[in-house]
Coordinates of C-alpha atoms in Angstrom, one line a residue:
Chain A
D1 CA -7.5 -18.8 -3.4
T2 CA -7.2 -15.0 -3.9
A3 CA -7.1 -13.2 -0.6
V4 CA -8.3 -9.8 -1.9
S5 CA -10.0 -9.6 -5.2
Q6 CA -11.3 -6.7 -7.3
T7 CA -13.6 -6.5 -10.3
P8 CA -13.2 -5.4 -12.9
K9 CA -9.5 -5.4 -13.6
Y10 CA -9.8 -2.8 -16.3
L11 CA -12.6 -0.2 -16.7
V12 CA -12.8 2.2 -19.7
T13 CA -15.6 4.7 -19.7
Q14 CA -16.7 8.1 -20.8
M15 CA -16.7 11.3 -18.8
G16 CA -19.9 11.8 -16.9
N17 CA -20.8 8.2 -16.5
D18 CA -21.3 6.4 -13.2
K19 CA -19.3 3.3 -12.5
S20 CA -18.6 0.8 -9.6
I21 CA -15.6 -1.2 -8.6
K22 CA -16.1 -4.2 -6.3
C23 CA -13.7 -5.6 -3.7
E24 CA -14.0 -8.8 -1.7
Q25 CA -11.6 -10.3 0.9
N26 CA -11.8 -13.9 2.2
L27 CA -9.3 -13.3 5.0
G28 CA -11.9 -12.7 7.7
H29 CA -10.5 -9.2 8.3
D30 CA -12.4 -6.4 10.0
T31 CA -10.9 -3.5 8.2
M32 CA -10.9 -2.6 4.5
Y33 CA -9.4 0.3 2.5
W34 CA -9.5 2.0 -0.9
Y35 CA -6.3 3.5 -2.3
K36 CA -5.8 5.5 -5.5
Q37 CA -2.5 5.4 -7.5
D38 CA -2.3 8.2 -10.0
S39 CA -0.2 8.5 -13.1
K40 CA 2.8 9.7 -11.1
K41 CA 2.6 6.5 -9.2
F42 CA 1.7 8.1 -5.8
L43 CA -0.4 5.9 -3.7
K44 CA -2.9 7.7 -1.5
I45 CA -5.6 6.4 0.9
M46 CA -9.1 7.3 0.1
F47 CA -11.4 5.5 2.6
S48 CA -11.2 3.0 5.4
Y49 CA -14.0 0.9 6.8
N50 CA -14.0 -1.1 10.0
N51 CA -16.8 -3.6 10.5
K52 CA -18.9 -1.9 7.8
E53 CA -18.4 1.5 9.5
L54 CA -16.6 4.4 7.7
I55 CA -13.5 5.4 9.7
I56 CA -11.3 7.3 7.3
N57 CA -12.4 9.7 4.5
E58 CA -9.4 11.5 3.1
T59 CA -11.2 14.5 1.7
V60 CA -12.3 12.6 -1.4
P61 CA -14.9 14.3 -3.5
N62 CA -18.4 13.2 -2.7
R63 CA -18.8 11.8 -6.2
F64 CA -17.0 8.8 -4.6
S65 CA -19.2 6.8 -2.4
P66 CA -17.9 3.6 -0.7
K67 CA -20.4 1.0 0.4
S68 CA -19.7 -1.9 2.7
P69 CA -22.6 -4.4 2.6
D70 CA -20.7 -6.7 5.0
K71 CA -17.3 -7.1 6.5
A72 CA -15.9 -9.0 3.5
H73 CA -16.9 -6.5 0.8
L74 CA -16.1 -2.8 0.2
N75 CA -17.3 -1.4 -3.1
L76 CA -16.5 1.9 -4.6
H77 CA -19.1 3.8 -6.6
I78 CA -18.1 6.9 -8.6
N79 CA -20.6 9.3 -10.0
S80 CA -20.1 11.8 -12.9
L81 CA -16.6 10.5 -13.8
E82 CA -14.0 13.1 -14.7
L83 CA -10.7 12.8 -16.6
G84 CA -8.8 13.2 -13.4
D85 CA -10.3 10.1 -11.9
S86 CA -8.2 8.0 -14.3
A87 CA -5.9 6.0 -12.0
V88 CA -5.4 2.5 -10.6
Y89 CA -7.6 1.9 -7.6
F90 CA -6.4 -0.7 -5.0
C91 CA -8.5 -2.3 -2.3
A92 CA -6.8 -3.6 0.8
S93 CA -7.7 -5.3 4.0
T94 CA -6.1 -5.8 7.4
P95 CA -7.2 -7.8 10.5
S96 CA -8.0 -4.8 12.7
G97 CA -6.0 -1.8 11.5
G98 CA -3.4 -1.9 14.2
A99 CA 0.1 -0.5 13.8
T100 CA 1.6 -4.0 13.5
D101 CA -1.1 -5.4 11.2
T102 CA -0.2 -6.3 7.6
Q103 CA -2.3 -4.8 4.9
Y104 CA -3.1 -7.1 2.0
F105 CA -3.7 -5.5 -1.3
G106 CA -5.8 -6.5 -4.3
P107 CA -4.5 -6.6 -7.8
G108 CA -5.9 -3.2 -8.7
T109 CA -8.5 -1.8 -11.1
R110 CA -7.2 0.4 -13.9
L111 CA -9.8 3.1 -14.6
T112 CA -9.5 5.1 -17.8
V113 CA -11.9 8.0 -18.3
L114 CA -12.1 9.3 -21.9
Chain B
D1 CA 2.6 10.2 10.2
A2 CA 6.3 11.0 10.4
K3 CA 8.1 11.5 7.2
T4 CA 10.6 9.1 5.6
T5 CA 13.3 9.7 3.0
Q6 CA 14.5 7.2 0.5
P7 CA 16.7 7.3 -2.6
N8 CA 14.7 7.5 -5.8
S9 CA 16.4 4.5 -7.4
M10 CA 19.0 1.9 -6.8
E11 CA 20.6 -0.8 -9.0
S12 CA 21.8 -4.2 -8.1
N13 CA 23.1 -7.3 -9.8
E14 CA 21.4 -10.7 -9.5
E15 CA 22.4 -12.9 -6.6
E16 CA 24.1 -10.0 -4.8
P17 CA 22.9 -8.4 -1.6
V18 CA 21.0 -5.2 -1.7
H19 CA 20.8 -2.6 1.1
L20 CA 17.9 -0.2 0.8
P21 CA 18.2 2.8 3.1
C22 CA 15.5 4.8 4.8
N23 CA 15.9 7.9 6.9
H24 CA 13.2 8.8 9.4
S25 CA 14.7 11.4 11.7
T26 CA 11.4 12.5 13.2
I27 CA 10.3 9.0 14.2
S28 CA 8.6 8.8 17.6
G29 CA 8.9 6.1 20.2
T30 CA 5.6 4.5 19.2
D31 CA 6.2 4.4 15.4
Y32 CA 6.7 1.0 13.8
I33 CA 8.9 0.8 10.7
H34 CA 7.2 -1.0 7.8
W35 CA 8.4 -2.0 4.4
Y36 CA 6.2 -2.8 1.5
R37 CA 7.1 -3.3 -2.1
Q38 CA 5.2 -3.0 -5.4
L39 CA 6.1 -5.2 -8.2
P40 CA 5.2 -3.9 -11.7
S41 CA 1.5 -3.9 -12.4
Q42 CA 0.6 -5.4 -9.0
G43 CA -0.7 -4.2 -5.7
P44 CA 1.8 -3.4 -2.9
E45 CA 2.8 -6.4 -0.7
Y46 CA 4.2 -6.5 2.8
V47 CA 7.8 -7.2 3.3
I48 CA 8.8 -6.7 6.9
H49 CA 8.3 -4.5 9.9
G50 CA 10.1 -3.7 13.2
L51 CA 10.1 -1.4 16.2
T52 CA 13.6 -1.4 17.8
S53 CA 15.3 -4.7 17.2
N54 CA 16.6 -6.0 13.9
V55 CA 14.1 -8.4 12.2
N56 CA 14.5 -11.3 9.8
N57 CA 11.9 -13.2 7.8
R58 CA 11.9 -15.3 4.7
M59 CA 11.8 -12.3 2.4
A60 CA 14.3 -9.9 3.9
S61 CA 16.1 -8.5 7.0
L62 CA 15.4 -5.1 8.6
A63 CA 18.3 -3.4 10.3
I64 CA 17.2 -0.5 12.6
A65 CA 19.7 2.0 13.8
E66 CA 20.2 2.3 17.6
D67 CA 18.7 5.8 17.6
R68 CA 15.9 4.6 15.2
K69 CA 16.4 7.6 12.9
S70 CA 17.2 5.3 10.0
S71 CA 16.7 1.7 8.9
T72 CA 17.9 -0.5 6.1
L73 CA 16.0 -3.2 4.3
I74 CA 18.4 -6.0 3.3
L75 CA 17.7 -8.4 0.5
H76 CA 20.3 -11.1 0.9
R77 CA 20.4 -12.3 -2.7
A78 CA 18.6 -10.2 -5.2
T79 CA 16.7 -12.0 -7.9
L80 CA 15.0 -10.5 -11.0
R81 CA 11.7 -11.0 -9.2
D82 CA 12.8 -8.5 -6.6
A83 CA 12.7 -5.6 -9.1
A84 CA 10.1 -3.3 -7.6
V85 CA 9.4 0.0 -5.8
Y86 CA 10.2 -0.4 -2.1
Y87 CA 8.4 1.8 0.3
C88 CA 9.5 2.6 3.9
I89 CA 6.5 3.6 6.0
L90 CA 6.1 4.6 9.6
R91 CA 2.9 3.6 11.4
R92 CA 2.1 5.1 14.8
N93 CA 0.7 2.9 17.6
S94 CA -1.4 5.5 19.4
G95 CA -4.5 3.6 20.1
G96 CA -7.6 3.2 18.0
S97 CA -7.9 1.3 14.8
N98 CA -7.5 1.8 11.1
Y99 CA -3.9 2.9 10.8
K100 CA -3.5 4.0 7.3
L101 CA -0.4 3.5 5.2
T102 CA 1.1 6.8 4.0
F103 CA 3.2 5.9 1.0
G104 CA 6.1 8.2 -0.1
K105 CA 7.8 8.0 -3.5
G106 CA 9.7 4.8 -2.5
T107 CA 12.9 3.4 -4.1
L108 CA 12.8 1.9 -7.5
L109 CA 15.1 -1.2 -7.4
T110 CA 16.5 -2.4 -10.7
V111 CA 18.1 -5.9 -10.7
N112 CA 20.5 -6.6 -13.5
P113 CA 20.9 -10.2 -14.7

């Protein structure tokens, strides 16, 4: 069973389009995250949700809107896609977000904006 | 989060031990030392974490200096599957939830057959 899953794995789209990436975790965790890994391989946190409530928003453009319909899901919707949004997006989850908690990452979604 | 410094890259031979260093001279008393690794084309995965004492698990060992200003991740017998980018991360236990992981550049470990 996959602990943290993301769909789609690959996403190729045109500039200006709107797209969504879905994330689901079956670990019963309370906290979920979105990270972005750019072409230089730097991994940066974008958002964090705890029990469906937004906790961390790391100055991400408001074209990015996370949505958490329940504790097990954290989706990422991106409006008006730009070339600079091309990256690999990772979803992660953790039991409660504490300093000793392990974060479990999904396999990533490679977004290419043409 | 306090800053960590790691070598950009290291090389090892298969079945030999690997010692991956990390400097964290500004670490505070409540910072936990975590190691994650990212295999090619995969998401990061947890390796090990510790606070003050050395730690062992099935994947690796973590040796923490007495002053906690540095630590070393030890892979006892490297395999080709251990080729990855290894990240040393400090996480502060200051109350509240949602401690984010702040990734640096990490160390790219190459394992030669």
